[in-house]
Coordinates of C-alpha atoms in Angstrom, one line a residue:
Chain A
V274 CA -13.7 -29.7 -23.3
T275 CA -11.6 -32.7 -24.2
E276 CA -7.9 -32.8 -23.2
F277 CA -6.9 -32.4 -26.8
E278 CA -8.9 -29.3 -27.4
L279 CA -7.4 -28.0 -24.2
I280 CA -3.8 -28.7 -25.3
R281 CA -4.5 -26.9 -28.6
L282 CA -6.0 -24.1 -26.7
L283 CA -3.3 -23.6 -24.1
K284 CA -0.2 -25.0 -25.5
P285 CA 0.9 -21.8 -27.4
A286 CA 0.9 -19.9 -24.0
L287 CA 2.9 -22.4 -21.9
P288 CA 6.3 -21.0 -20.7
G289 CA 9.4 -23.0 -22.0
N290 CA 12.9 -22.8 -21.4
D291 CA 16.2 -24.2 -22.9
Q292 CA 16.1 -27.3 -20.8
V293 CA 12.8 -28.4 -22.5
V294 CA 13.4 -30.9 -25.4
D295 CA 9.8 -31.7 -25.9
G296 CA 7.0 -30.0 -24.1
A297 CA 3.3 -30.9 -23.9
G298 CA 1.7 -33.2 -26.4
D299 CA 3.5 -36.6 -26.2
D300 CA 3.1 -39.4 -23.7
C301 CA 5.9 -37.8 -21.6
A302 CA 7.7 -34.4 -21.6
V303 CA 11.4 -34.7 -22.4
L304 CA 13.9 -32.5 -20.5
D305 CA 17.7 -32.0 -20.7
L306 CA 18.9 -31.7 -17.1
G307 CA 22.5 -32.0 -18.0
A308 CA 23.4 -35.8 -17.9
P309 CA 25.6 -36.5 -20.8
G310 CA 23.8 -38.2 -23.6
M311 CA 20.6 -38.6 -21.5
V312 CA 17.4 -37.0 -21.2
T313 CA 14.7 -37.0 -18.4
L314 CA 11.1 -38.1 -19.1
L315 CA 8.3 -36.6 -17.0
K316 CA 4.6 -37.7 -16.8
T317 CA 1.7 -36.8 -14.5
D318 CA -1.6 -38.7 -14.4
A319 CA -4.6 -39.1 -12.2
V320 CA -7.2 -41.7 -11.4
V321 CA -10.5 -40.7 -9.9
E322 CA -13.3 -42.3 -8.1
G323 CA -16.3 -42.9 -10.2
V324 CA -14.3 -41.8 -13.3
H325 CA -11.5 -44.4 -13.5
F326 CA -12.6 -47.0 -10.9
E327 CA -15.8 -47.8 -9.1
S328 CA -16.2 -46.7 -5.5
G329 CA -16.2 -50.2 -4.0
E330 CA -12.9 -51.3 -5.8
S331 CA -10.1 -52.9 -4.0
P332 CA -7.5 -50.2 -2.9
V333 CA -4.6 -52.4 -4.0
R334 CA -6.0 -52.6 -7.6
I335 CA -6.6 -48.8 -7.5
G336 CA -3.1 -48.1 -6.5
H337 CA -1.8 -50.5 -9.2
K338 CA -3.8 -48.7 -11.8
A339 CA -2.6 -45.2 -10.7
M340 CA 1.0 -46.3 -11.0
G341 CA 0.5 -48.5 -14.1
R342 CA -1.0 -45.6 -16.2
C343 CA 2.2 -43.5 -15.7
L344 CA 4.5 -46.4 -16.3
S345 CA 2.7 -47.3 -19.4
D346 CA 3.3 -43.6 -20.8
M347 CA 7.0 -44.2 -19.8
A348 CA 7.0 -47.5 -21.9
A349 CA 5.6 -45.6 -24.9
M350 CA 8.6 -43.3 -25.0
G351 CA 11.0 -46.2 -24.4
G352 CA 12.1 -44.8 -21.1
L353 CA 13.3 -46.3 -17.8
P354 CA 11.3 -45.3 -14.8
V355 CA 13.3 -43.8 -12.0
A356 CA 11.1 -42.3 -9.3
A357 CA 7.5 -41.3 -8.5
V358 CA 5.7 -39.0 -6.2
V359 CA 2.1 -39.5 -5.2
T360 CA -0.8 -37.1 -4.3
L361 CA -3.7 -38.7 -2.4
G362 CA -6.9 -36.6 -2.2
L363 CA -9.1 -38.4 0.4
P364 CA -12.8 -38.0 1.0
E365 CA -14.0 -37.8 4.6
G366 CA -13.8 -40.8 6.8
W367 CA -11.2 -42.8 4.8
H368 CA -9.7 -45.5 6.9
P369 CA -6.0 -45.7 7.2
D370 CA -6.2 -49.4 6.3
R371 CA -7.4 -48.4 2.8
I372 CA -4.6 -45.9 2.3
E373 CA -2.2 -48.6 3.0
G374 CA -3.8 -50.8 0.5
I375 CA -3.5 -48.1 -2.1
Y376 CA 0.3 -47.7 -1.3
Q377 CA 0.6 -51.5 -1.4
G378 CA -0.8 -51.5 -4.9
L379 CA 1.3 -48.5 -6.0
C380 CA 4.5 -49.8 -4.5
A381 CA 4.5 -53.4 -5.5
L382 CA 4.2 -52.3 -9.2
A383 CA 6.8 -49.6 -8.7
A384 CA 9.1 -52.0 -7.0
R385 CA 8.8 -54.6 -9.8
W386 CA 10.1 -51.9 -12.2
R387 CA 12.8 -50.6 -9.8
T388 CA 10.8 -47.4 -9.5
A389 CA 11.4 -45.6 -6.2
V390 CA 8.5 -43.9 -4.5
V391 CA 10.0 -40.7 -3.0
G392 CA 7.2 -38.7 -1.4
G393 CA 3.7 -37.6 -1.7
E394 CA 1.1 -35.3 -0.4
V395 CA -2.2 -35.9 1.3
T396 CA -5.1 -33.6 1.2
R397 CA -8.8 -33.8 1.5
N398 CA -10.9 -34.2 -1.7
P399 CA -14.5 -34.0 -0.6
G400 CA -16.0 -35.6 -3.8
G401 CA -14.1 -38.9 -3.6
L402 CA -10.7 -40.5 -3.9
F403 CA -8.3 -38.9 -6.2
I404 CA -4.8 -40.1 -6.9
N405 CA -2.2 -38.3 -8.9
V406 CA 1.1 -40.1 -9.8
C407 CA 4.0 -38.1 -11.2
L408 CA 6.8 -40.2 -12.7
V409 CA 10.3 -39.2 -13.6
G410 CA 12.3 -41.5 -15.9
S411 CA 15.3 -41.5 -18.1
A412 CA 16.5 -42.6 -21.6
T413 CA 19.3 -42.0 -23.8
R414 CA 18.8 -39.0 -26.0
E415 CA 18.8 -41.1 -29.3
S416 CA 16.6 -43.9 -28.1
V417 CA 13.5 -41.8 -27.1
V418 CA 10.5 -42.7 -29.4
R419 CA 7.8 -40.1 -29.9
R420 CA 4.4 -40.1 -31.4
A421 CA 5.9 -38.1 -34.3
G422 CA 8.2 -40.1 -36.6
A423 CA 5.9 -42.4 -38.6
S424 CA 6.3 -42.3 -42.4
P425 CA 4.2 -43.6 -45.3
G426 CA 5.0 -47.2 -46.0
D427 CA 5.8 -48.0 -42.4
G428 CA 4.1 -51.0 -40.8
I429 CA 1.6 -50.4 -37.9
F430 CA 2.1 -52.9 -35.0
V431 CA 0.4 -53.4 -31.7
T432 CA 1.3 -55.5 -28.6
G433 CA -1.0 -57.9 -26.9
E434 CA -4.8 -57.9 -27.6
L435 CA -7.4 -55.3 -27.8
G436 CA -10.7 -54.4 -26.3
G437 CA -12.7 -55.3 -23.3
S438 CA -10.4 -53.8 -20.8
L439 CA -13.3 -52.9 -18.4
E440 CA -13.6 -56.7 -17.7
G441 CA -10.6 -56.3 -15.5
R442 CA -7.5 -55.5 -17.4
H443 CA -7.9 -51.8 -16.9
L444 CA -7.0 -52.5 -13.2
D445 CA -4.5 -55.3 -13.5
F446 CA -2.5 -54.6 -16.6
E447 CA 1.3 -54.8 -16.5
P448 CA 2.9 -51.9 -18.3
R449 CA 4.8 -52.8 -21.3
L450 CA 8.0 -51.3 -20.1
A451 CA 10.4 -54.1 -21.1
E452 CA 8.9 -54.2 -24.5
G453 CA 9.0 -50.4 -24.9
R454 CA 12.6 -50.3 -23.9
W455 CA 13.5 -53.2 -26.2
L456 CA 11.9 -51.4 -29.1
A457 CA 13.5 -48.1 -28.4
E458 CA 17.0 -49.3 -27.7
G459 CA 16.9 -51.6 -30.8
G460 CA 15.9 -48.7 -32.9
W461 CA 12.8 -50.6 -34.2
A462 CA 10.0 -48.1 -33.7
S463 CA 9.7 -45.0 -35.7
S464 CA 6.9 -43.8 -33.6
M465 CA 5.0 -45.1 -30.6
I466 CA 2.0 -44.3 -28.3
D467 CA 0.2 -46.3 -25.5
L468 CA -3.3 -47.3 -26.1
S469 CA -5.3 -45.5 -23.5
D470 CA -8.0 -44.0 -25.6
G471 CA -8.6 -47.1 -27.8
L472 CA -6.9 -47.9 -31.2
A473 CA -9.5 -45.7 -33.0
G474 CA -8.7 -42.8 -30.5
D475 CA -5.0 -43.0 -30.3
L476 CA -3.9 -43.9 -33.7
P477 CA -5.0 -40.5 -35.0
H478 CA -2.9 -38.8 -32.4
L479 CA 0.1 -40.6 -33.7
L480 CA -0.9 -39.8 -37.3
E481 CA -1.4 -36.1 -36.5
A482 CA 1.9 -35.9 -34.6
S483 CA 3.7 -37.3 -37.6
G484 CA 2.5 -34.7 -39.8
G485 CA -1.2 -35.4 -40.8
I486 CA -0.5 -38.6 -42.6
G487 CA -3.1 -41.5 -42.8
A488 CA -3.3 -45.3 -42.1
E489 CA -4.9 -48.4 -43.6
L490 CA -5.8 -51.1 -41.1
R491 CA -6.6 -54.6 -42.1
M492 CA -9.7 -55.5 -40.2
E493 CA -8.9 -59.3 -40.0
S494 CA -5.6 -58.6 -38.4
I495 CA -6.9 -56.7 -35.4
P496 CA -6.1 -58.8 -32.3
V497 CA -9.4 -58.9 -30.5
S498 CA -9.0 -59.9 -26.9
R499 CA -11.1 -62.8 -25.3
A500 CA -12.6 -60.0 -22.9
A501 CA -13.8 -58.2 -26.0
K502 CA -15.5 -61.2 -27.3
L503 CA -17.0 -62.1 -24.0
R504 CA -18.3 -58.5 -23.8
G505 CA -20.0 -58.9 -27.1
A506 CA -21.8 -61.8 -25.8
R507 CA -23.0 -60.1 -22.5
G508 CA -26.3 -58.5 -22.7
D509 CA -25.6 -55.5 -20.5
M510 CA -22.6 -54.2 -22.3
A511 CA -23.1 -55.9 -25.7
R512 CA -20.8 -54.5 -28.4
P513 CA -19.4 -56.4 -31.3
P514 CA -16.0 -57.6 -30.5
L515 CA -14.2 -55.8 -33.4
L516 CA -15.8 -52.5 -32.4
A517 CA -14.6 -53.2 -28.7
A518 CA -11.1 -53.8 -30.0
L519 CA -11.1 -50.6 -32.0
C520 CA -12.8 -48.3 -29.5
D521 CA -12.7 -49.6 -25.9
G522 CA -10.1 -47.4 -23.9
E523 CA -7.4 -48.4 -21.4
D524 CA -5.8 -51.3 -23.3
F525 CA -2.6 -50.1 -22.2
E526 CA -0.8 -51.9 -25.1
L527 CA 1.8 -50.2 -27.2
L528 CA 1.0 -49.0 -30.8
F529 CA 4.1 -48.3 -32.9
T530 CA 5.3 -48.1 -36.5
V531 CA 8.2 -49.8 -38.2
R532 CA 10.1 -48.9 -41.4
P533 CA 9.1 -51.4 -44.1
G534 CA 12.4 -53.1 -44.5
K535 CA 12.6 -53.9 -40.8
A536 CA 9.3 -55.7 -40.1
V537 CA 10.5 -59.3 -40.7
A538 CA 13.5 -58.9 -38.5
L539 CA 11.4 -57.3 -35.8
L540 CA 9.0 -60.2 -35.7
D541 CA 11.8 -62.6 -35.4
G542 CA 13.6 -60.5 -32.6
W543 CA 10.4 -60.1 -30.8
K544 CA 9.6 -63.8 -30.7
A545 CA 13.0 -64.4 -29.1
A546 CA 12.7 -61.6 -26.7
F547 CA 9.0 -61.8 -25.7
P548 CA 7.8 -65.3 -26.6
S549 CA 4.6 -65.0 -24.6
V550 CA 3.5 -61.5 -25.9
R551 CA 1.6 -61.3 -29.0
L552 CA 2.9 -58.8 -31.7
T553 CA 0.7 -58.0 -34.6
C554 CA 1.2 -56.1 -37.8
I555 CA -2.3 -54.5 -38.3
G556 CA -1.8 -52.2 -41.3
R557 CA 0.3 -49.6 -43.0
I558 CA 1.0 -45.8 -42.8
E559 CA -0.2 -44.0 -46.0
T560 CA 0.1 -40.5 -47.4
K561 CA -3.5 -39.9 -47.5
P562 CA -4.8 -38.5 -44.2
G563 CA -7.4 -40.4 -42.2
V564 CA -7.8 -44.0 -41.1
R565 CA -9.3 -46.6 -43.4
L566 CA -10.5 -49.9 -42.3
R567 CA -9.9 -52.7 -45.0
E568 CA -12.3 -55.6 -45.0
G569 CA -11.3 -58.1 -47.7
T570 CA -11.2 -56.2 -50.9
G571 CA -13.4 -53.2 -49.6
F572 CA -13.4 -50.6 -46.9
R573 CA -15.5 -50.1 -43.9
P574 CA -15.9 -46.6 -42.2
M575 CA -13.7 -46.3 -39.1
P576 CA -15.7 -45.7 -36.0
G577 CA -15.1 -42.2 -35.0
G578 CA -14.0 -40.7 -31.6
G579 CA -13.0 -43.9 -30.2
F580 CA -12.2 -43.5 -26.5
E581 CA -14.3 -44.9 -23.7
H582 CA -12.8 -44.9 -20.4
F583 CA -14.6 -46.3 -17.3
A584 CA -17.0 -43.4 -17.2
G585 CA -16.5 -41.9 -20.7
V586 CA -13.5 -39.5 -19.8
E587 CA -10.6 -39.3 -22.1
G588 CA -7.0 -39.3 -20.9
N589 CA -3.6 -40.0 -22.3
Chain B
V46 CA -4.6 -39.3 9.7
T47 CA -2.2 -36.5 9.4
E48 CA 0.4 -36.4 6.5
F49 CA 3.1 -36.8 9.1
E50 CA 1.5 -40.0 10.6
L51 CA 1.0 -41.3 7.1
I52 CA 4.8 -40.8 6.2
R53 CA 5.8 -42.5 9.4
L54 CA 3.4 -45.4 8.6
L55 CA 4.3 -45.8 5.0
K56 CA 7.8 -44.7 4.6
P57 CA 9.5 -48.0 5.6
A58 CA 7.7 -49.8 2.8
L59 CA 8.4 -47.3 0.0
P60 CA 10.6 -48.9 -2.8
G61 CA 14.0 -47.0 -3.3
N62 CA 16.9 -47.4 -5.9
D63 CA 20.4 -46.1 -6.2
Q64 CA 19.3 -42.9 -8.0
V65 CA 17.5 -41.8 -5.0
V66 CA 19.7 -39.4 -2.8
D67 CA 16.8 -38.4 -0.4
G68 CA 13.4 -40.0 -0.5
A69 CA 10.0 -38.9 1.2
G70 CA 10.2 -36.6 4.2
D71 CA 11.8 -33.3 3.0
D72 CA 10.4 -30.3 1.1
C73 CA 11.5 -32.1 -2.2
A74 CA 12.9 -35.5 -3.0
V75 CA 16.5 -35.5 -4.2
L76 CA 17.5 -37.7 -7.2
D77 CA 20.8 -38.4 -9.0
L78 CA 20.0 -38.6 -12.7
G79 CA 23.6 -38.6 -13.8
A80 CA 24.3 -34.9 -14.5
P81 CA 27.9 -34.4 -13.2
G82 CA 27.8 -32.6 -9.8
M83 CA 24.1 -32.0 -10.1
V84 CA 21.0 -33.4 -8.4
T85 CA 17.4 -33.2 -9.5
L86 CA 14.6 -32.1 -7.1
L87 CA 11.1 -33.4 -7.2
K88 CA 7.9 -32.1 -5.6
T89 CA 4.2 -32.8 -6.1
D90 CA 1.4 -30.7 -4.4
A91 CA -2.3 -30.3 -4.8
V92 CA -4.9 -27.4 -4.1
V93 CA -8.5 -28.4 -3.7
E94 CA -11.7 -26.4 -3.7
G95 CA -13.1 -25.9 -0.3
V96 CA -9.7 -26.9 1.3
H97 CA -7.1 -24.6 -0.1
F98 CA -9.3 -22.0 -1.7
E99 CA -13.1 -21.0 -1.7
S100 CA -15.3 -21.9 -4.5
G101 CA -15.8 -18.4 -5.8
E102 CA -12.1 -17.6 -6.0
S103 CA -10.6 -16.1 -9.0
P104 CA -9.1 -18.8 -11.3
V105 CA -6.0 -16.8 -11.9
R106 CA -5.2 -16.6 -8.1
I107 CA -6.1 -20.3 -7.8
G108 CA -3.5 -21.2 -10.5
H109 CA -0.9 -18.8 -8.9
K110 CA -1.4 -20.6 -5.7
A111 CA -1.1 -24.1 -7.0
M112 CA 2.2 -23.2 -8.8
G113 CA 3.5 -21.1 -5.9
R114 CA 3.3 -23.9 -3.4
C115 CA 5.6 -26.1 -5.3
L116 CA 8.0 -23.4 -6.0
S117 CA 8.1 -22.6 -2.4
D118 CA 9.1 -25.9 -1.6
M119 CA 11.8 -25.8 -4.3
A120 CA 13.0 -22.4 -2.6
A121 CA 13.3 -24.3 0.7
M122 CA 16.0 -26.8 -0.7
G123 CA 17.7 -24.0 -2.6
G124 CA 16.8 -25.5 -5.9
L125 CA 16.3 -23.9 -9.3
P126 CA 12.9 -24.9 -10.8
V127 CA 13.1 -26.3 -14.2
A128 CA 9.7 -27.6 -15.4
A129 CA 6.2 -28.5 -14.1
V130 CA 3.4 -30.7 -15.2
V131 CA -0.2 -30.0 -14.1
T132 CA -3.3 -32.2 -13.4
L133 CA -6.7 -30.5 -13.5
G134 CA -9.6 -32.4 -11.9
L135 CA -12.7 -30.6 -13.1
P136 CA -16.2 -30.7 -11.6
E137 CA -19.2 -30.8 -14.0
G138 CA -19.9 -27.8 -16.1
W139 CA -16.6 -26.0 -15.7
H140 CA -16.3 -23.4 -18.4
P141 CA -13.2 -23.3 -20.6
D142 CA -12.7 -19.6 -19.7
R143 CA -12.1 -20.6 -16.1
I144 CA -9.6 -23.2 -17.2
E145 CA -7.8 -20.6 -19.2
G146 CA -7.8 -18.4 -16.0
I147 CA -6.1 -21.1 -14.0
Y148 CA -3.4 -21.6 -16.6
Q149 CA -2.8 -17.9 -16.7
G150 CA -2.1 -17.8 -13.1
L151 CA 0.0 -21.1 -13.3
C152 CA 2.0 -19.9 -16.3
A153 CA 2.5 -16.2 -15.3
L154 CA 4.2 -17.2 -12.1
A155 CA 6.2 -20.1 -13.7
A156 CA 7.3 -17.9 -16.5
R157 CA 8.6 -15.3 -14.0
W158 CA 10.8 -18.0 -12.5
R159 CA 11.8 -19.4 -15.9
T160 CA 9.8 -22.7 -15.3
A161 CA 8.5 -24.4 -18.2
V162 CA 5.2 -25.9 -18.2
V163 CA 5.5 -29.2 -20.2
G164 CA 2.2 -31.0 -20.0
G165 CA -0.8 -31.9 -18.1
E166 CA -3.7 -34.0 -17.7
V167 CA -7.5 -33.2 -17.4
T168 CA -9.8 -35.4 -15.8
R169 CA -13.2 -35.1 -14.1
N170 CA -13.5 -34.6 -10.2
P171 CA -17.1 -34.6 -9.3
G172 CA -16.5 -33.0 -5.9
G173 CA -14.9 -29.9 -7.0
L174 CA -11.8 -28.4 -8.6
F175 CA -8.6 -30.1 -7.9
I176 CA -5.2 -29.0 -9.2
N177 CA -2.1 -31.0 -8.8
V178 CA 1.3 -29.6 -9.7
C179 CA 4.5 -31.6 -10.0
L180 CA 7.8 -29.7 -10.3
V181 CA 11.3 -30.8 -11.4
G182 CA 14.2 -28.6 -10.4
S183 CA 18.0 -29.0 -10.0
A184 CA 20.8 -27.9 -7.8
T185 CA 24.3 -28.6 -7.4
R186 CA 24.8 -31.6 -5.2
E187 CA 26.7 -29.5 -2.4
S188 CA 24.3 -26.6 -2.2
V189 CA 21.2 -28.5 -1.4
V190 CA 19.8 -27.5 1.9
R191 CA 17.6 -29.9 3.9
R192 CA 15.5 -30.0 7.1
A193 CA 18.2 -32.0 8.7
G194 CA 21.4 -30.2 9.4
A195 CA 20.5 -27.7 12.4
S196 CA 22.9 -28.0 15.5
P197 CA 22.7 -26.6 19.0
G198 CA 23.9 -23.0 19.0
D199 CA 22.7 -22.2 15.4
G200 CA 20.6 -19.1 15.1
I201 CA 17.1 -19.5 13.8
F202 CA 16.0 -17.1 11.1
V203 CA 12.8 -16.3 9.2
T204 CA 12.2 -14.2 6.1
G205 CA 9.3 -11.8 5.9
E206 CA 6.5 -11.6 8.3
L207 CA 4.3 -14.2 9.8
G208 CA 0.5 -14.8 10.4
G209 CA -2.7 -13.7 8.8
S210 CA -2.1 -15.3 5.4
L211 CA -5.8 -16.1 4.9
E212 CA -6.3 -12.3 4.5
G213 CA -4.8 -12.8 1.1
R214 CA -1.2 -13.6 1.1
H215 CA -2.0 -17.4 0.8
L216 CA -3.3 -16.7 -2.8
D217 CA -0.8 -14.0 -3.9
F218 CA 2.6 -14.8 -2.2
E219 CA 5.7 -14.8 -4.3
P220 CA 7.7 -17.8 -3.6
R221 CA 11.2 -17.1 -2.0
L222 CA 13.1 -18.6 -4.8
A223 CA 15.8 -15.9 -5.1
E224 CA 16.3 -15.9 -1.3
G225 CA 16.5 -19.7 -1.1
R226 CA 19.1 -20.0 -3.9
W227 CA 21.1 -17.3 -2.4
L228 CA 21.1 -18.9 1.0
A229 CA 21.9 -22.2 -0.5
E230 CA 24.7 -21.2 -2.8
G231 CA 26.4 -19.0 -0.2
G232 CA 26.4 -21.9 2.2
W233 CA 24.5 -19.7 4.8
A234 CA 21.8 -22.1 5.9
S235 CA 22.6 -25.3 7.9
S236 CA 19.0 -26.5 7.5
M237 CA 15.8 -25.0 6.0
I238 CA 12.1 -25.5 5.5
D239 CA 9.3 -23.4 4.0
L240 CA 6.5 -22.3 6.3
S241 CA 3.2 -23.9 5.2
D242 CA 2.0 -25.3 8.5
G243 CA 3.0 -22.2 10.6
L244 CA 6.0 -21.5 12.6
A245 CA 4.6 -23.7 15.5
G246 CA 4.0 -26.6 13.1
D247 CA 7.1 -26.6 10.8
L248 CA 9.8 -25.7 13.3
P249 CA 9.3 -29.1 15.0
H250 CA 9.7 -30.8 11.6
L251 CA 13.0 -29.2 11.2
L252 CA 14.0 -30.0 14.8
E253 CA 12.9 -33.7 14.4
A254 CA 14.8 -34.0 11.0
S255 CA 17.9 -32.6 12.6
G256 CA 18.0 -35.4 15.3
G257 CA 15.3 -34.5 17.8
I258 CA 16.9 -31.3 19.2
G259 CA 15.0 -28.2 20.5
A260 CA 14.8 -24.5 20.2
E261 CA 14.3 -21.4 22.1
L262 CA 12.3 -18.5 20.4
R263 CA 12.3 -14.9 21.6
M264 CA 8.8 -13.8 21.7
E265 CA 9.5 -10.2 21.2
S266 CA 11.4 -11.0 17.9
I267 CA 8.7 -12.9 16.1
P268 CA 7.9 -10.8 13.0
V269 CA 4.2 -10.3 13.2
S270 CA 2.6 -9.3 9.9
R271 CA 0.1 -6.5 9.5
A272 CA -2.4 -9.0 8.4
A273 CA -2.0 -10.8 11.7
K274 CA -2.5 -7.7 13.6
L275 CA -5.6 -6.8 11.6
R276 CA -7.0 -10.4 12.1
G277 CA -6.6 -9.9 15.9
A278 CA -8.8 -6.7 15.6
R279 CA -11.5 -8.5 13.5
G280 CA -14.4 -9.8 15.4
D281 CA -15.1 -12.8 13.2
M282 CA -11.7 -14.4 13.2
A283 CA -10.2 -12.7 16.4
R284 CA -7.0 -14.2 17.4
P285 CA -4.1 -12.6 19.2
P286 CA -1.6 -11.4 16.5
L287 CA 1.4 -13.4 18.2
L288 CA -0.7 -16.5 18.1
A289 CA -1.6 -15.8 14.5
A290 CA 2.1 -15.4 13.7
L291 CA 3.1 -18.7 15.4
C292 CA 0.2 -20.8 14.2
D293 CA -1.3 -19.6 11.0
G294 CA -0.6 -21.6 8.1
E295 CA 0.6 -20.8 4.5
D296 CA 3.1 -18.0 5.1
F297 CA 5.3 -19.5 2.5
E298 CA 8.3 -17.8 4.1
L299 CA 11.6 -19.5 4.7
L300 CA 12.6 -20.8 8.1
F301 CA 16.3 -21.7 8.4
T302 CA 19.2 -22.0 10.7
V303 CA 22.7 -20.5 10.6
R304 CA 25.9 -21.5 12.3
P305 CA 26.5 -19.0 15.2
G306 CA 29.7 -17.4 13.8
K307 CA 28.0 -16.5 10.6
A308 CA 24.9 -14.6 11.7
V309 CA 26.4 -11.1 11.5
A310 CA 27.8 -11.6 8.0
L311 CA 24.5 -13.1 6.9
L312 CA 22.5 -10.1 7.9
D313 CA 25.0 -7.8 6.1
G314 CA 25.0 -9.8 3.0
W315 CA 21.2 -10.2 3.1
K316 CA 20.7 -6.4 3.3
A317 CA 22.8 -5.9 0.2
A318 CA 21.1 -8.7 -1.8
F319 CA 17.4 -8.3 -0.6
P320 CA 16.9 -4.8 0.8
S321 CA 13.2 -5.0 0.7
V322 CA 12.8 -8.3 2.4
R323 CA 12.8 -8.5 6.2
L324 CA 15.1 -11.2 7.7
T325 CA 14.8 -11.8 11.5
C326 CA 16.8 -13.8 13.9
I327 CA 14.0 -15.3 16.1
G328 CA 15.9 -17.6 18.4
R329 CA 18.5 -20.4 18.8
I330 CA 18.7 -24.1 18.4
E331 CA 19.3 -26.0 21.8
T332 CA 20.2 -29.5 22.8
K333 CA 17.1 -30.0 24.9
P334 CA 14.2 -31.2 22.7
G335 CA 11.0 -29.1 22.4
V336 CA 10.3 -25.4 21.5
R337 CA 10.4 -22.9 24.3
L338 CA 9.0 -19.4 23.9
R339 CA 11.0 -16.8 26.0
E340 CA 9.1 -13.7 27.1
G341 CA 11.3 -11.2 28.9
T342 CA 13.1 -13.4 31.6
G343 CA 10.3 -16.1 31.7
F344 CA 8.9 -18.7 29.3
R345 CA 5.5 -19.1 27.9
P346 CA 4.2 -22.6 26.7
M347 CA 4.4 -22.9 23.0
P348 CA 1.1 -23.3 21.4
G349 CA 0.8 -26.9 20.2
G350 CA -0.1 -28.4 16.8
G351 CA 0.1 -25.2 15.0
F352 CA -1.2 -25.6 11.5
E353 CA -4.3 -24.0 10.2
H354 CA -4.7 -24.0 6.5
F355 CA -7.8 -22.6 4.8
A356 CA -10.1 -25.3 6.1
G357 CA -7.9 -27.0 8.7
V358 CA -6.0 -29.4 6.5
E359 CA -2.4 -29.9 6.9
G360 CA 0.1 -30.1 4.0
N361 CA 3.7 -29.5 3.5

């Protein structure tokens, strides 16, 4: 069962109430808790030993990743993170020093984004280390950006460079919170999602949420990371760099759409606000469903499925 | 490492911000998200296969317990639950039917308390089933009841009956949400905690949070459950019923204190509001630190430690 099948299966039966603005299915849930003009964003996410990190990994990096994944989802809604709570599931014989390391990684990243860590839970988990982070954030009601909202004609943009995250970025990435807020508050993005399942995996989620529309991507515009190129050259994990950029998971970059008339102004504003962060227009939203990959004057088939986390588990 | 040692170790280094009203250390964290006169309560909690339930347990009961534990913490602060997000860590080969069962248990209880389920996460967890629930609730700022707040002279009260939860209650309990809200909104409770680690384990947390004061309990007043008495008679888990009532974990009853002048009015009001729920005054808060167990005209030593979850893991 994938997460998406599960959501489809379970969503109709989930209880709601009149404080729910958006329930399951986006990067964060959206709640109305009564603050005038504001909404509350809520996200939960876990990293698991042997699935999202290797057993020998540094506790500090594991903690960083656990917090970073939630913050990246907050970024993708244009939210401001407020507070997190943490659940640690510990295998037998875990040394307190390693717990401190995890908290160091969690807290250093949280503190950098003025996110409080307000509690937690510790339990045993016989099979291995399990860290769940639940994050609360806030945003003005009008500024929230969703997966739904893209329209035919919109340009498709992506921050940073894609692919090869397993070379290290998946443990060390800085969530695009400043960029996400800037895009949301400036009203630039008509829809947005963070790239955790790879461009080929996440773009279809945005298209489906936006009403089953499609997209054309220009192959030569895809920003391929140095890590993806390196990976292409390494015997043990060899993969063509473009395929890595399309299909590797855990880029934790932002994928978003922009109304056609705004693209030039966006690129100008972006350069002034984030001079060191690459922003690329990689294609265009179209009415016809599906994703097409344009190469020169022809088309290539888009690689299907598309997510590949550390051990092949999908997430969001 | 126990959870309490861990909190002591880590708490000083946890990042905060000006939206945090109460950080780690109570049944829920308390946040100010800008709703006039209101605060937001936040709790995360996990149940794990082989720790909080046996491998063959019914998925519906497991889901009920996972949601119920968080709701019980919400009850202990006097909060109104609003929305929950769920993380499922699944071992290999889990059948979708069992996932549906878990969600049935989670959602039926949530729906009964008008709590929305607004999202979740699914990942693998090689060692066994792991369910984390994170719950957001709200309360008026003045009504929130904390572990801190008990004073010498206050009466000590407990809802329901104690001990023997392993006989079944730990999987089927109904969280005391209505009772918790009634106590909070009526201003009855000067301090409150939910009993997850047993009376002997949780009363010291309340006393410590309230400034290191003490308590005297009247042995003959402790409401011993039928299950605790049955357990005392069963060869395989034999334990004197009173010891079970003091030390068994996962009662999920409310333990709270009441200013001395209010006790009679409380008992009257309670009988009208909750005619079928037992409420017992079990003792009194005292200046002298420690818990003393009065038997007739003498004292018995209070059994130490005091928590005993399904497989000996402490939680809160």
